[in-house]
mmCIF file of C-alpha atoms and ligand atoms in Angstrom:
data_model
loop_
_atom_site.group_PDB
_atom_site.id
_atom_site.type_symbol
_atom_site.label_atom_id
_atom_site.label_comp_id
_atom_site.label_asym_id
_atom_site.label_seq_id
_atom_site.Cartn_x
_atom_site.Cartn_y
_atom_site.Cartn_z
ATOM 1 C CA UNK E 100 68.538 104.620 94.336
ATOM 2 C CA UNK E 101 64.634 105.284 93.852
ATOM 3 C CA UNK E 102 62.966 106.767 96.609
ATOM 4 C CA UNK E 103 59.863 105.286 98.206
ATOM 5 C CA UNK E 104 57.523 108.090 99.259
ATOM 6 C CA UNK E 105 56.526 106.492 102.292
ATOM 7 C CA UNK E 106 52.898 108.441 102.644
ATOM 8 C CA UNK E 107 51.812 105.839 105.301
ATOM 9 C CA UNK E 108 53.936 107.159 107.343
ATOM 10 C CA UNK E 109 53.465 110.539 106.638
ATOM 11 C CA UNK E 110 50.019 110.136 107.046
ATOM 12 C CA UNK E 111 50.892 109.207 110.575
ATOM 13 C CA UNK E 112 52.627 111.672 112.228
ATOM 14 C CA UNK E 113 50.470 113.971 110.080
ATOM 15 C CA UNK E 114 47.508 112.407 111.929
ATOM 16 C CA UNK E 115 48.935 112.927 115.247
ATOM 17 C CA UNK E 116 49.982 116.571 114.849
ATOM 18 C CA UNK E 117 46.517 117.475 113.546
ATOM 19 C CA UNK E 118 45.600 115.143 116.930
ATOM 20 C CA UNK E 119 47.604 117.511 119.204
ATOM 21 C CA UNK E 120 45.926 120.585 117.655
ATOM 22 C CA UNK E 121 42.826 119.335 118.293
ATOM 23 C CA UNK E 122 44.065 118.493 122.044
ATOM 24 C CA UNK E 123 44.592 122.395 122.111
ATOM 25 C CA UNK E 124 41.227 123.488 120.968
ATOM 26 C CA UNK E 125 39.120 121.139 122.912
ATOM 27 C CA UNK E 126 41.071 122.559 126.384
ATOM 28 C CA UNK E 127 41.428 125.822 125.173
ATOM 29 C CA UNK E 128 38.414 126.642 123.214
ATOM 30 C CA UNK E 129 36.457 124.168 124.570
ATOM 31 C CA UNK E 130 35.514 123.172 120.432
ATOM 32 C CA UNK E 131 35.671 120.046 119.676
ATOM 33 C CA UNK E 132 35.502 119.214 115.224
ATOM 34 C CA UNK E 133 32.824 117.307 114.206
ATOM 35 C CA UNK E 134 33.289 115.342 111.226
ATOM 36 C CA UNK E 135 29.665 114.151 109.887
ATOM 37 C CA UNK E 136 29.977 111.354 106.921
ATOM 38 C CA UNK E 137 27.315 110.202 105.299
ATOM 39 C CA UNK E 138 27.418 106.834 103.095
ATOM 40 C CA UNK E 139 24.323 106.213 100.294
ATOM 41 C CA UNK E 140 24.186 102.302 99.872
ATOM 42 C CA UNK E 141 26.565 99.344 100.653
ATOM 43 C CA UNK E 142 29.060 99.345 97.936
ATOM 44 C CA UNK E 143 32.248 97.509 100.168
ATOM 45 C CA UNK E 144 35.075 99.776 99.060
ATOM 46 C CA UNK E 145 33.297 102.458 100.049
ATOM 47 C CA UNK E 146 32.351 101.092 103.280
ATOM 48 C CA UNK E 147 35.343 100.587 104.216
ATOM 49 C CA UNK E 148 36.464 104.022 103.231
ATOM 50 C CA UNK E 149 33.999 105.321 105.745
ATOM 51 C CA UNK E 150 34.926 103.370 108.330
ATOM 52 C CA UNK E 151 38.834 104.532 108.010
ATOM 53 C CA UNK E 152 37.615 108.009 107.601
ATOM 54 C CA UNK E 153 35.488 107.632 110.360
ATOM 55 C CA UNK E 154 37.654 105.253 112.656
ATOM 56 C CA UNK E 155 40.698 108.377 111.844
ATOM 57 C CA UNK E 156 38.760 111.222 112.851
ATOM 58 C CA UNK E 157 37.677 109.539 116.463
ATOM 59 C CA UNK E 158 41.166 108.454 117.106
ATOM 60 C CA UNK E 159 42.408 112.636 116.318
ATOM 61 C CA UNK E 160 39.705 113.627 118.830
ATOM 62 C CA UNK E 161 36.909 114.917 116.562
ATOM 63 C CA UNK E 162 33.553 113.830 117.204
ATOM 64 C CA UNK E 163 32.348 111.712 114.403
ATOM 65 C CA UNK E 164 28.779 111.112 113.016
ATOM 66 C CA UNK E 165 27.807 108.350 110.634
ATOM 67 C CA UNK E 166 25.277 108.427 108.349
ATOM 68 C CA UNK E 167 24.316 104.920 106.652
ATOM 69 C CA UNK E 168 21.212 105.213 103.597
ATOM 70 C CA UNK E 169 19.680 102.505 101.431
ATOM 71 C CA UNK E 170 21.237 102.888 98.171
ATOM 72 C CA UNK E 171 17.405 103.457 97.046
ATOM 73 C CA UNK E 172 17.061 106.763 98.892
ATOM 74 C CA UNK E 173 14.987 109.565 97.082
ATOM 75 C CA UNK E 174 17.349 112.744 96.167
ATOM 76 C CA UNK E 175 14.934 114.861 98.678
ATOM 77 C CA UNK E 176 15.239 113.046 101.923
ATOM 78 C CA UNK E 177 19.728 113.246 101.317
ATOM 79 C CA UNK E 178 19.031 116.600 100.586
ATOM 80 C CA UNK E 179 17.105 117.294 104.009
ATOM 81 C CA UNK E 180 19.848 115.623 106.066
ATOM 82 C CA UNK E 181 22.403 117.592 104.473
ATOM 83 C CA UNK E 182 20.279 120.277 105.428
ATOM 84 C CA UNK E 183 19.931 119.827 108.681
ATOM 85 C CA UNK E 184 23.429 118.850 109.013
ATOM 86 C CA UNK E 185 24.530 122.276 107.404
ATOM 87 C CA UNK E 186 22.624 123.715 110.989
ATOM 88 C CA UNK E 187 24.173 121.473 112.936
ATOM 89 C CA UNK E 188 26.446 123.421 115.383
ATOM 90 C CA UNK E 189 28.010 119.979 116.637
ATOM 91 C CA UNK E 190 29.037 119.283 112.991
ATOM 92 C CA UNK E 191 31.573 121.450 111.318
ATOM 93 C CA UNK E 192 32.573 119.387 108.363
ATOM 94 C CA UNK E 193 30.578 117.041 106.401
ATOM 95 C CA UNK E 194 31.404 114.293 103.565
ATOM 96 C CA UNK E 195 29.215 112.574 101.125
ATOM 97 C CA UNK E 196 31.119 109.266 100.168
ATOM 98 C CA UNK E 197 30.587 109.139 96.086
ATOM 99 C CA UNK E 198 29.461 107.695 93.948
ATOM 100 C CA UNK E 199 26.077 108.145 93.899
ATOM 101 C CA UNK E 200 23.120 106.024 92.868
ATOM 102 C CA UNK E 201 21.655 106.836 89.729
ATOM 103 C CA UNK E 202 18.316 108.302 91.399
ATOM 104 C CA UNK E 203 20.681 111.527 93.159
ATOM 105 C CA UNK E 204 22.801 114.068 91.366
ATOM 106 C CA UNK E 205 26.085 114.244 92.241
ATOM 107 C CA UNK E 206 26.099 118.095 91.429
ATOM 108 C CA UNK E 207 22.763 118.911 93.493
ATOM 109 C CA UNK E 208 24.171 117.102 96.330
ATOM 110 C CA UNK E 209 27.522 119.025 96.674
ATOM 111 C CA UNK E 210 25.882 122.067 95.445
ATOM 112 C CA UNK E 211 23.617 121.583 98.958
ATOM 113 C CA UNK E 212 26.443 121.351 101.501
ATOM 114 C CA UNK E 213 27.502 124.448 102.823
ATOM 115 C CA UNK E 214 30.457 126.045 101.419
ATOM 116 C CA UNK E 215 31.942 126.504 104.969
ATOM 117 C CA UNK E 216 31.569 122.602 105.903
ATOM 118 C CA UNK E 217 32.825 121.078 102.574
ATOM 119 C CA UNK E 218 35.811 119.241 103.491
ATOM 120 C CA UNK E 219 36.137 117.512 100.471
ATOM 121 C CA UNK E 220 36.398 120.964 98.445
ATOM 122 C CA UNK E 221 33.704 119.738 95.474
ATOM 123 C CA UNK E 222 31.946 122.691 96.256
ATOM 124 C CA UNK E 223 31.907 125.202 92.872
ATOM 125 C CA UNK E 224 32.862 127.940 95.060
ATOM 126 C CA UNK E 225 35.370 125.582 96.581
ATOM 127 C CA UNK E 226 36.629 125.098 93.460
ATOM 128 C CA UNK E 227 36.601 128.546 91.852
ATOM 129 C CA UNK E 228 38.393 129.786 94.881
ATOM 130 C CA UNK E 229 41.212 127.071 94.266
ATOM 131 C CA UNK E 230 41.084 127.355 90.430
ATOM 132 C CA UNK E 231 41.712 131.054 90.547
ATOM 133 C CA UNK E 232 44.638 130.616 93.204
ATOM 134 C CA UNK E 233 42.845 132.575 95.700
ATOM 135 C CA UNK E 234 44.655 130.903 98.640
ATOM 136 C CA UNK E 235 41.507 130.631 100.377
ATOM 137 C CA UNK E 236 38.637 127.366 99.981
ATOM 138 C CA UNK E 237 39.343 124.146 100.819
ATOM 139 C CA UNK E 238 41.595 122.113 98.611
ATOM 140 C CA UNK E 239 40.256 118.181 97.507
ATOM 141 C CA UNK E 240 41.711 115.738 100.217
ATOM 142 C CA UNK E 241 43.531 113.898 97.595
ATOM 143 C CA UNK E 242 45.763 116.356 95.012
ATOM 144 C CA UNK E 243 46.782 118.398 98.529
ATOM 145 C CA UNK E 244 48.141 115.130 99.965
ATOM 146 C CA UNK E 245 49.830 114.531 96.958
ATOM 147 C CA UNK E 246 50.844 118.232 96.689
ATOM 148 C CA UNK E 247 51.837 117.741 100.252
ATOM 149 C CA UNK E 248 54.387 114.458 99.345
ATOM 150 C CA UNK E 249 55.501 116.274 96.202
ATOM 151 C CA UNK E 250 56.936 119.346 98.310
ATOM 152 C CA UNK E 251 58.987 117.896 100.866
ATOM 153 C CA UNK E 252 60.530 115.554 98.586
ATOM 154 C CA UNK E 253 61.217 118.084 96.096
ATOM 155 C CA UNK E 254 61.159 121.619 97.369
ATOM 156 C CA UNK E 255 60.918 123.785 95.038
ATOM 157 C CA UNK E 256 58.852 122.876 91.666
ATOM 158 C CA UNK E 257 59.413 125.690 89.432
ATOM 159 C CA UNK E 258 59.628 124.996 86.096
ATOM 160 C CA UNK E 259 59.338 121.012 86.660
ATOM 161 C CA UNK E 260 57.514 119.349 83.293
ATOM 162 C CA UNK E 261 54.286 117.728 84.912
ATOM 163 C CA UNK E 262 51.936 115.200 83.601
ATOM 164 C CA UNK E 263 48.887 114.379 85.035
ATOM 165 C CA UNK E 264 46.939 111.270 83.947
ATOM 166 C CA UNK E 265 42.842 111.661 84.632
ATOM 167 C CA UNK E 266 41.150 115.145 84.600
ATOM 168 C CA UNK E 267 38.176 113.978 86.727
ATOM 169 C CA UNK E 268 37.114 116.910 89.230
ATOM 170 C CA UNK E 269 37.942 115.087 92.489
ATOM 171 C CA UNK E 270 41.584 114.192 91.499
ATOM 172 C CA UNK E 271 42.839 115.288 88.115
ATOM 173 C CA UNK E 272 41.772 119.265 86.956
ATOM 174 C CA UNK E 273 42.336 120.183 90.955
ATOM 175 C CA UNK E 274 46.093 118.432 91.332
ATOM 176 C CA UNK E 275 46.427 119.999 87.681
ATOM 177 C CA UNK E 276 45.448 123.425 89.139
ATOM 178 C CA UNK E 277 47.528 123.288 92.091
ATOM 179 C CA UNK E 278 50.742 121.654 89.837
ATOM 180 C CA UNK E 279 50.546 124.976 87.763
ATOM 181 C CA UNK E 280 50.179 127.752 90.942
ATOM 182 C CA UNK E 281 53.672 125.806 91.622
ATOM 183 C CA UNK E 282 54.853 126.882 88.940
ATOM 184 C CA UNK E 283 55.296 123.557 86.839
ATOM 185 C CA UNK E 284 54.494 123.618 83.302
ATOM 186 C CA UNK E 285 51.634 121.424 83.469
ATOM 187 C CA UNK E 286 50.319 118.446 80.800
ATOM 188 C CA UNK E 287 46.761 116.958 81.540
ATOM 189 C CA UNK E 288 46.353 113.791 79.586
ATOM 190 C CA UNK E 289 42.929 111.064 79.215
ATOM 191 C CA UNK E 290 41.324 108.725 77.239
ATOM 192 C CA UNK E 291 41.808 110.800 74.255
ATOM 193 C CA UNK E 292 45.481 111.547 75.067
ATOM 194 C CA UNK E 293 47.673 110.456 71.485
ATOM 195 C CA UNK E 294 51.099 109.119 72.323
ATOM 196 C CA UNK E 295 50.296 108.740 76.280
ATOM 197 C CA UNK E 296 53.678 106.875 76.615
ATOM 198 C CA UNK E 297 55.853 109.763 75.038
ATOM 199 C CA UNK E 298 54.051 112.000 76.791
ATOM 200 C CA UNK E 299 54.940 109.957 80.162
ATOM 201 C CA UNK E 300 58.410 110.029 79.473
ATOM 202 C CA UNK E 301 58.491 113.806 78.790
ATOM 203 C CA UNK E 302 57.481 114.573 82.533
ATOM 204 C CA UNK E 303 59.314 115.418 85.816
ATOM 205 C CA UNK E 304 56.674 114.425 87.686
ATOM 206 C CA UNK E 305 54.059 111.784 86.727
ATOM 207 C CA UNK E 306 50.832 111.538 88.650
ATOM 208 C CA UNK E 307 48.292 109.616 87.764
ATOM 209 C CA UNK E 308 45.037 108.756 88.548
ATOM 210 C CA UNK E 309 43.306 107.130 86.148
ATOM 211 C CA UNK E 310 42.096 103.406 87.852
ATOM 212 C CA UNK E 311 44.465 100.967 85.372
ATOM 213 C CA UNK E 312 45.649 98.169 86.895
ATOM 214 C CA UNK E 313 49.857 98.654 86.413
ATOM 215 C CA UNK E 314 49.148 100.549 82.859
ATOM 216 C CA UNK E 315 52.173 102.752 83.269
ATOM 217 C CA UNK E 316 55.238 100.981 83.044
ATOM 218 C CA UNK E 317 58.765 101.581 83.929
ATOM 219 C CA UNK E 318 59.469 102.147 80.294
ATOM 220 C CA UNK E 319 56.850 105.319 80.157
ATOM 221 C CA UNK E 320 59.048 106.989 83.122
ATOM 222 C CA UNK E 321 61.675 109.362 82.550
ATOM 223 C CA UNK E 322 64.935 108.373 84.443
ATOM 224 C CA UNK E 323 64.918 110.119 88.038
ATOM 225 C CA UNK E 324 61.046 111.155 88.082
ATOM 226 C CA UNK E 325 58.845 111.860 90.678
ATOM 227 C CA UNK E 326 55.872 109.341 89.971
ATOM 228 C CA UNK E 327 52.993 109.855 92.645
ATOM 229 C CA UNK E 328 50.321 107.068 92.353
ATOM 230 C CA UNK E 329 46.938 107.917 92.854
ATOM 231 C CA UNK E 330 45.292 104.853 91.388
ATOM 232 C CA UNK E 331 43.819 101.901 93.465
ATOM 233 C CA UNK E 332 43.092 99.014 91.832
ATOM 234 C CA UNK E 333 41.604 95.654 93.091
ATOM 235 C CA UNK E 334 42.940 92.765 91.659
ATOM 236 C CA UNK E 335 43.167 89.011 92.614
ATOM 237 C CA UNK E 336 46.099 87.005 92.757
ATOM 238 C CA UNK E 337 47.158 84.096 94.241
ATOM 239 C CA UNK E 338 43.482 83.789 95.460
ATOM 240 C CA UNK E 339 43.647 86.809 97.067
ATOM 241 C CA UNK E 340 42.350 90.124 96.228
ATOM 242 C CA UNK E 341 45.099 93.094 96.607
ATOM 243 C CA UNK E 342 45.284 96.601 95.688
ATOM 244 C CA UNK E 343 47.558 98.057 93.060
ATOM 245 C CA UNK E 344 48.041 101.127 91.300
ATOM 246 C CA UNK E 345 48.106 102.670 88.028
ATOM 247 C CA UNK E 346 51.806 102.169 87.995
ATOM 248 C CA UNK E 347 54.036 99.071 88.103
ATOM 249 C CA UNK E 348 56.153 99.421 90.978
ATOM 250 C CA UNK E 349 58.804 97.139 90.157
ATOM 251 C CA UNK E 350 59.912 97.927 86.944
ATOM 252 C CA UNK E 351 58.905 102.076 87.676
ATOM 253 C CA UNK E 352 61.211 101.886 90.786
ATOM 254 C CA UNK E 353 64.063 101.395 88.770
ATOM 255 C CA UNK E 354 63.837 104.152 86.470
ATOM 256 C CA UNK E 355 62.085 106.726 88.658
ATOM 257 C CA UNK E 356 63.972 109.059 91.415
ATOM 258 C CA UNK E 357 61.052 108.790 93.790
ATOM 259 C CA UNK E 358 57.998 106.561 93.990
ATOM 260 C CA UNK E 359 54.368 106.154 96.141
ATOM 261 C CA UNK E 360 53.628 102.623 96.952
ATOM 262 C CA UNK E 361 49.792 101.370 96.342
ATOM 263 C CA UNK E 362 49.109 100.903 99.368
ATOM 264 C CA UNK E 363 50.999 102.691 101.515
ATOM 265 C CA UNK E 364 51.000 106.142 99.563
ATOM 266 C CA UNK E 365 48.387 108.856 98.378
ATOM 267 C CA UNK E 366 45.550 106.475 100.036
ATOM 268 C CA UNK E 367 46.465 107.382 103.715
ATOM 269 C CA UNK E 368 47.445 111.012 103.075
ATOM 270 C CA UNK E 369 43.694 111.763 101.409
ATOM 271 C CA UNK E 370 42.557 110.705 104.621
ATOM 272 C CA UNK E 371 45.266 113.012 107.137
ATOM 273 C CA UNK E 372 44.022 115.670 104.710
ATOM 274 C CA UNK E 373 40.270 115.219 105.317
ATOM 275 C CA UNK E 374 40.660 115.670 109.247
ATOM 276 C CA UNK E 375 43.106 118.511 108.379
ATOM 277 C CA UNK E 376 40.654 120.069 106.474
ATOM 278 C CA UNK E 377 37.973 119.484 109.024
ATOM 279 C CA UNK E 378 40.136 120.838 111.664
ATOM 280 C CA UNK E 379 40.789 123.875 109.042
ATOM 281 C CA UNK E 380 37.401 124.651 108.831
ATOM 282 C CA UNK E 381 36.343 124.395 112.303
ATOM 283 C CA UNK E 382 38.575 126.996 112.782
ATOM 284 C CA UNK E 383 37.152 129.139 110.278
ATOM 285 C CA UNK E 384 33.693 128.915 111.885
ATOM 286 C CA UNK E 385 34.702 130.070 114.942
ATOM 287 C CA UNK E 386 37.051 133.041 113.558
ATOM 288 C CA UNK E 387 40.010 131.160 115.280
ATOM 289 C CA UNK E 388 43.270 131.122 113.503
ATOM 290 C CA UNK E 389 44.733 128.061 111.979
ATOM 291 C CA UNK E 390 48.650 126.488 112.373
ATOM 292 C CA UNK E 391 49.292 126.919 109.002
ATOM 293 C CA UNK E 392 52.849 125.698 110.070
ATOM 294 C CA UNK E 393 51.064 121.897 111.199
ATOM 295 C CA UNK E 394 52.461 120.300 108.362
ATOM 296 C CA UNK E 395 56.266 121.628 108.843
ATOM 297 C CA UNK E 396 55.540 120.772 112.663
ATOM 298 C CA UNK E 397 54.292 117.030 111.920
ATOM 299 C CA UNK E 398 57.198 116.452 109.263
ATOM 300 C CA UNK E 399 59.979 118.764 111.100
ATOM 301 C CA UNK E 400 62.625 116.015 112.365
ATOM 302 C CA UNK E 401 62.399 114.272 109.583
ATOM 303 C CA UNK E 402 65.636 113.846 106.944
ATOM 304 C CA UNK E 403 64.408 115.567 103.604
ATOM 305 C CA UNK E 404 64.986 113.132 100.502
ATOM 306 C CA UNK E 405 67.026 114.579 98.161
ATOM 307 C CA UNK E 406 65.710 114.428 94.726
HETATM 308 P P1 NAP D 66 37.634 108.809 87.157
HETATM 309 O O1 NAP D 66 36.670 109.875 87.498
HETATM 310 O O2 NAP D 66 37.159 107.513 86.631
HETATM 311 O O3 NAP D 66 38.690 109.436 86.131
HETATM 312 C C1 NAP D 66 39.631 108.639 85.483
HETATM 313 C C2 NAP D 66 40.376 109.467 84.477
HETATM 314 O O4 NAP D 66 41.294 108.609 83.819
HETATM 315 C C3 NAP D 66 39.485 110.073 83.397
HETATM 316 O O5 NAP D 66 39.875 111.432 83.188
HETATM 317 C C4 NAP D 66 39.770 109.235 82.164
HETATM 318 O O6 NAP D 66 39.741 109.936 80.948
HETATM 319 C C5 NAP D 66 41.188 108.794 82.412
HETATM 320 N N1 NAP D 66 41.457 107.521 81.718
HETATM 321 C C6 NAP D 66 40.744 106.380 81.775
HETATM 322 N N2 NAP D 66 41.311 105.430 81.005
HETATM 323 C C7 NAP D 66 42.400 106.003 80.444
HETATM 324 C C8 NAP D 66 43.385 105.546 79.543
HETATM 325 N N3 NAP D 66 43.391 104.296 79.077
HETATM 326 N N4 NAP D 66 44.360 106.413 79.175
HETATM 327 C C9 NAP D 66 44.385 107.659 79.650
HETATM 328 N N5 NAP D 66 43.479 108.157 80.515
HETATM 329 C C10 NAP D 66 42.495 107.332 80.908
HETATM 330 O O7 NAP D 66 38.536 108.430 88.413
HETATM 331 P P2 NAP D 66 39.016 109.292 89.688
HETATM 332 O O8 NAP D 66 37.894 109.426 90.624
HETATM 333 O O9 NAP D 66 39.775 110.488 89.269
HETATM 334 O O10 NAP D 66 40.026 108.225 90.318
HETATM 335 C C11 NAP D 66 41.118 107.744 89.574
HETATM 336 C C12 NAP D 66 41.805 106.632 90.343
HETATM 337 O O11 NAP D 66 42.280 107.153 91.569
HETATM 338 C C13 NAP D 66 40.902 105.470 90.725
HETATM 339 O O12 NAP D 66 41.657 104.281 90.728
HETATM 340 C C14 NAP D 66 40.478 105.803 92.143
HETATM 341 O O13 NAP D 66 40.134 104.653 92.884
HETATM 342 C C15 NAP D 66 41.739 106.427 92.664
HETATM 343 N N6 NAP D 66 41.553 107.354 93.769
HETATM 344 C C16 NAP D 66 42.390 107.206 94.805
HETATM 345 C C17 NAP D 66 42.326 108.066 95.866
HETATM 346 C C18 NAP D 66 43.305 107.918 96.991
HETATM 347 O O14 NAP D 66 43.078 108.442 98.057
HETATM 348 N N7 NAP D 66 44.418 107.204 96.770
HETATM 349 C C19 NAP D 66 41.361 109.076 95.899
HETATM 350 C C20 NAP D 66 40.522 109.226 94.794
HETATM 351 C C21 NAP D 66 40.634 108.355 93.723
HETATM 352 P P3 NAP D 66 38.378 110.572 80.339
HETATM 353 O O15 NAP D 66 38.121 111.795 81.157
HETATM 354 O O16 NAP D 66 38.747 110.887 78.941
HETATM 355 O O17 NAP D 66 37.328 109.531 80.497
#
């Protein structure tokens, strides 16, 4: 019987462990994170991504700052608050929702945000120190939740064929990256990708994130595969507009051994992983050492699924 990854509630008791952590440093240390997101125009998905992020981080104990700009702001005056937010000793991680408008570059944006407070991990030093399997930078919020689901319901990876669909540098080259340090021998397939379907059914574990409405279908899945969903998709039916994946649940979830629901799956994991990596690097700034054990601790009673 296929396995629903149920990253909701994962997300959840991830959520509150990171929440008792921060419990600990605010009595102990008398630290409390600050999480300071800022939001360039008033595109509604992203909004509403803020909102969670921001809504999320309150409700784990961190102090959260929102930053709301006209979607016309000039490059220098996002640069200045970024700035003056990398100085800020109240803030100790800070998020730029993307994408962008066309007036700021993406690059010169992340490039400004200090190393140290880059939660999201876009950073190129970030992402050289993850690349090169350093063990130290901050991983990208989304491939380490999925890396995160992928572990406890498999263990060990070694060896595992895995295919991921979309080498963008926010999802697919990092959860590439982090697929090979686990050992998996690792496919990364796009738009130019010949024989996408074959190469589908070739793979252990499927993840894709590509933003295609249900274009993987149970027929691309190898029997008993591990198919983690990154895609979200907005479509309307019946009148109504609902999110789905890159994958179509019902006919993958009766070929594949596990499955992530859209919504439900890697969607509220990126966002445990964002406080987690605020709370990671609010410990960093103050020298303080980290529970590297808080995912074990949030997950610890909890049945693994066999493969
Ligand atoms: P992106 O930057 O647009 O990248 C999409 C990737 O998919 C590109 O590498 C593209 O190939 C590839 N692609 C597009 N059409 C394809 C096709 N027909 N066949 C094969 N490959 C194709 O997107 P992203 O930022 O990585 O996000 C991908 C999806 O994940 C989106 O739906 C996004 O909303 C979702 N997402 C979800 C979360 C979450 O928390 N759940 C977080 C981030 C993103 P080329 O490089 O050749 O163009």
């Amino acid at each position: 019987m296929t396995n629903i990854i149920d990253g909701k509630a994962r997300a959840a008791r991830l959520r509150a462990e990171i929440g008792r952590q921060i419990g600990i440093l605010r009595q102990r240390d008398l630290i409390t994170p600050g999480l300071a997101v800022i939001l360039v125009g008033e595109e509604p998905a992203s909004q509403i991504y803020v909102r969670n992020k921001a809504n999320q981080a309150r409700e784990a104990g961190m102090s959260s700052f929102e930053y709301r700009l006209a979607n016309s702001v000039p490059q220098d005056k996002l640069l200045g608050l970024i700035e003056r937010l990398n100085g800020d000793p109240e803030v100790h991680g800070i998020l730029v929702q993307l994408p962008l408008p066309p007036q700021v570059s993406e690059a010169r944006v992340i490039q400004a945000i200090d190393p140290v407070k880059d939660i999201d991990g876009f950073h190129p030093i970030n992402v050289g120190l993850v690349a090169t399997g350093s063990g130290e930078g901050v991983v990208p919020c989304t491939p380490l939740g999925c890396m995160m689901l992928l572990t406890h319901h498999l263990g060990e990876m070694r060896g595992k064929r895995a295919l991921v669909l979309g080498r963008s540098n926010i999802v697919g080259k990092p959860m590439a990256s982090l697929l090979l340090q686990a050992d998996c021998t690792v496919t990364t397939a796009h738009s130019a990708t010949h024989s996408l379907a074959d190469e589908c059914r070739r793979a252990d574990i499927l993840v894709s994130a590509v933003g295609r409405e249900s274009m993987i279908g149970g027929d691309w899945i190898k029997p008993g595969a591990t198919v983690i969903d990154v895609g979200i998709n907005r479509v309307e039916r019946d009148g109504k507009v609902r999110l789905v994946g890159d994958v179509d649940f019902d006919s993958a979830r009766e070929v594949a051994g596990a499955i992530t629901p859209v919504p439900g799956g890697v969607g509220p994991m990126t966002i445990a992983c964002l406080l987690l990596n605020t709370l990671a690097a609010t410990c960093r700034q103050y020298r303080l050492p980290f529970p590297d054990d808080i995912v074990s601790r949030a997950w610890e009673d909890e049945v693994v699924e066999a493969p």
